Amino acid sequence: MFGLSAEWLLADGRLVPSSIVLSHPEQRVRLARACPEAVDAAVVAGDPCFDRILASLSHRRAYRAALGVPDGRRLVLVSSTWGPRSLLGRAPGLVARLLAELPADEYAVAAALHPNIWHGHGPWQVRAWLADALRAGLLLLPPRDGWRAALVAADAVVGDHGSVTFYGAALDRPVLLGAFPHDDLDPDSPVAAFGRTAPALDADRPLRPQLDRAVAEHTPGRYAEVTASTTAVPGRSAALLRTEMYRLMALDEPAAPPVVRRLDEPGRPESADVTALLTEVAWRGATAVLRRLPAAVALDRADAAKGHLATDLRETDERLLKLADVLHGGPADDPADVLAAFPGCHVAASGPVDGACRIRVRDAPPLTCRTDAPGLAASAVYAWLAAGRPLAALPKTAVLVTGTERRTATFTC
């Protein structure tokens, strides 16, 4: 246990702390082996951090809303402790790979990095490392706050040997280990036992099937035996800690019980609107099913998805604008002008205005479409034409499906 060995607890052979707070009696056993002189000062008082997480579980939906994760979208929390053998140290490109392989309408990806990463390398360097991922929609949590609420909100955790990953397992979340330095840990510790139990993420194989399998095959209570050591006294840590503090001060403890407050709703994490997406469309009768991946991380991959590039005119990367097969903008953007400015574009859309958007196909009459998503409608039209079907046969009313969301689009010439 880091910090509970003789080198940290003794000075000139004398015990320094008056009390040593432990979360579980199993730590007292290991403390007795590492520093027997400290055992009498040990107090089992649970984990106040975990108690606040437990007090917040019923607010999961509010935390998801605060993070900007809609219903029906799976939230994957990536956690990295610090050091060269951490997840970020071992697999610095993993966050971007997840975003490149997980459809943007079905998944959201958040990252919780240990404060030592932020303070050791500096915020500028952290953001530089994750620049492409941020452009692809990564929810980057601040160094201190937000990670606990994100754990409550998460559907799965990808992590390492850090405490956030262990907390995720204690909350019964499906877990995949992106890195785990078994040799660095006390083999008798609960974290080491957890590392031997949780499945490892294989970086040489596609990530989405592994993540989906981890969620589908997760059984409630899978990690209960090893994570029981998170706290021996769930919900009671604040009371036990206060009693010990007043004992040390030789003061009478207040009569009113201490309050265990639920977690605040997190502020919106650092992120960016995703304005360029690799888009696959499968037409099934009058229904168009769209699967989209962020181009910032997916476009240049050797295994990039088939389909076309659909780009919002707000995109700041000129290359993505010039490469786009579909371009879409706001009410003030004229699709005819867009086609003239970008010769590589085949379909342009603008709007909506009063519920309708304008769509232009190169060398074809203009279309009007009643929808609130001109970009999706334009991608559906592009895919219809790319399959060799005439524009005149386009369904007058179509259903546009992205993830669990369904929209109706009505086309008129």
XYZ file of C-alpha atoms in Angstrom, residues 60-248:
189
model
C -27.583 9.195 -12.870
C -29.902 10.658 -15.496
C -29.230 14.231 -14.341
C -25.477 13.670 -14.567
C -25.815 12.244 -18.074
C -27.823 15.296 -19.117
C -25.225 17.625 -17.596
C -22.499 15.827 -19.560
C -24.534 16.193 -22.745
C -25.191 12.463 -23.185
C -28.738 11.832 -24.430
C -30.864 8.814 -23.609
C -30.016 5.865 -25.815
C -26.342 6.746 -26.152
C -23.797 4.569 -24.340
C -21.252 6.528 -22.264
C -17.750 5.060 -22.128
C -15.497 6.562 -19.436
C -11.773 6.236 -20.106
C -9.676 6.543 -16.945
C -5.917 6.848 -16.686
C -3.763 7.149 -13.616
C -0.319 8.730 -14.006
C 3.066 7.294 -14.930
C 4.594 5.506 -17.926
C 2.740 2.251 -17.147
C -0.677 3.902 -16.965
C -3.260 3.675 -19.723
C -2.218 7.023 -21.201
C 1.449 6.085 -20.864
C 1.050 2.658 -22.439
C -1.620 3.431 -25.051
C -1.666 7.170 -25.783
C -3.726 6.678 -28.940
C -6.470 4.581 -27.334
C -8.880 7.455 -26.722
C -8.747 8.519 -30.378
C -9.143 4.903 -31.505
C -12.279 4.483 -29.432
C -13.777 7.595 -30.978
C -12.771 6.389 -34.457
C -14.465 3.016 -33.995
C -17.567 3.867 -31.950
C -20.439 5.426 -33.956
C -20.983 8.977 -32.769
C -24.773 8.598 -32.542
C -24.537 5.479 -30.384
C -21.632 6.252 -28.042
C -20.102 9.136 -26.128
C -16.549 8.961 -24.804
C -15.347 10.842 -21.707
C -11.830 10.914 -20.281
C -10.797 11.264 -16.626
C -7.053 11.798 -16.306
C -5.192 11.771 -12.986
C -4.407 15.294 -11.720
C -0.692 14.440 -11.791
C -0.940 14.156 -15.582
C -2.404 17.651 -15.788
C 0.025 19.163 -13.288
C 3.093 17.222 -14.401
C 2.765 17.991 -18.104
C 0.546 21.069 -18.064
C -2.941 21.677 -19.472
C -1.580 22.816 -22.850
C 0.286 19.551 -23.368
C -2.697 17.428 -22.302
C -4.953 19.228 -24.756
C -2.321 18.971 -27.471
C -2.087 15.205 -26.980
C -5.875 14.929 -27.192
C -6.480 17.588 -29.859
C -7.850 15.229 -32.513
C -9.956 13.396 -29.942
C -11.410 16.698 -28.718
C -12.348 17.609 -32.292
C -13.991 14.191 -32.536
C -16.258 14.931 -29.555
C -14.246 13.683 -26.562
C -15.672 14.884 -23.235
C -12.508 15.859 -21.354
C -13.224 16.104 -17.635
C -11.361 18.673 -15.504
C -8.528 17.447 -13.250
C -10.434 17.471 -9.954
C -14.188 17.501 -10.461
C -16.628 15.634 -12.639
C -15.080 12.161 -12.658
C -17.296 10.844 -9.854
C -20.471 12.041 -11.563
C -19.149 10.587 -14.829
C -18.701 7.220 -13.110
C -22.326 7.299 -11.999
C -23.364 8.242 -15.542
C -21.118 5.724 -17.325
C -22.261 2.541 -19.041
C -18.727 1.102 -19.207
C -15.223 1.966 -18.005
C -11.945 1.497 -19.869
C -9.076 2.009 -17.451
C -5.981 0.796 -15.658
C -4.812 0.213 -12.084
C -5.965 3.629 -10.892
C -8.627 4.159 -8.268
C -11.216 5.494 -10.741
C -11.270 2.158 -12.575
C -11.568 0.292 -9.274
C -14.439 2.555 -8.210
C -16.122 1.780 -11.534
C -15.905 -1.936 -10.801
C -17.217 -1.312 -7.272
C -20.229 0.411 -8.870
C -20.774 -2.768 -10.919
C -19.921 -1.142 -14.237
C -18.541 -3.298 -17.058
C -14.777 -2.761 -17.156
C -12.034 -3.307 -19.729
C -8.380 -2.825 -18.817
C -6.441 -0.831 -21.400
C -3.276 -1.212 -19.306
C -2.446 -2.944 -16.051
C 1.116 -3.270 -14.662
C 0.632 -6.396 -12.549
C 4.282 -6.409 -11.425
C 3.948 -2.939 -9.868
C 1.273 -3.982 -7.383
C 1.201 -5.911 -4.137
C -0.118 -9.291 -5.340
C -2.194 -9.580 -2.156
C -3.960 -6.249 -2.699
C -7.581 -5.985 -3.878
C -6.467 -3.903 -6.878
C -4.103 -6.677 -7.978
C -6.900 -9.220 -7.560
C -9.156 -6.986 -9.631
C -6.499 -6.858 -12.371
C -6.468 -10.653 -12.491
C -10.264 -10.729 -12.767
C -11.199 -7.972 -15.221
C -10.839 -8.564 -18.979
C -8.031 -6.842 -20.864
C -8.604 -4.772 -23.985
C -6.685 -6.232 -26.936
C -5.259 -3.317 -28.923
C -4.563 -5.579 -31.909
C -8.267 -6.277 -32.445
C -11.225 -4.015 -33.264
C -12.349 -2.227 -30.124
C -16.112 -1.977 -30.536
C -16.801 -5.730 -30.508
C -14.725 -6.080 -27.339
C -16.577 -3.236 -25.642
C -19.989 -4.494 -26.701
C -19.079 -7.998 -25.508
C -17.912 -6.676 -22.132
C -21.266 -4.923 -21.668
C -23.388 -7.807 -22.958
C -21.587 -10.465 -20.910
C -21.285 -8.446 -17.704
C -23.073 -10.095 -14.808
C -24.183 -8.078 -11.759
C -21.852 -8.572 -8.828
C -18.997 -9.801 -11.013
C -16.413 -7.826 -9.049
C -18.206 -7.762 -5.695
C -15.729 -10.028 -3.927
C -12.635 -7.997 -4.827
C -14.281 -4.566 -4.550
C -15.845 -5.253 -1.147
C -12.645 -3.761 0.273
C -13.590 -0.332 -1.121
C -15.282 0.337 2.185
C -16.194 -1.793 5.177
C -18.745 0.757 6.365
C -20.698 2.102 3.370
C -22.452 5.369 4.112
C -20.809 5.786 7.537
C -17.428 7.261 6.709
C -18.301 10.871 7.511
C -19.616 9.917 10.949
C -16.607 7.731 11.811
C -14.097 10.313 10.588
C -15.767 13.069 12.566
C -15.722 10.950 15.720
C -12.014 10.286 15.308
C -11.205 13.956 14.654
C -13.061 15.098 17.755
C -11.303 12.402 19.760
C -7.941 13.728 18.599
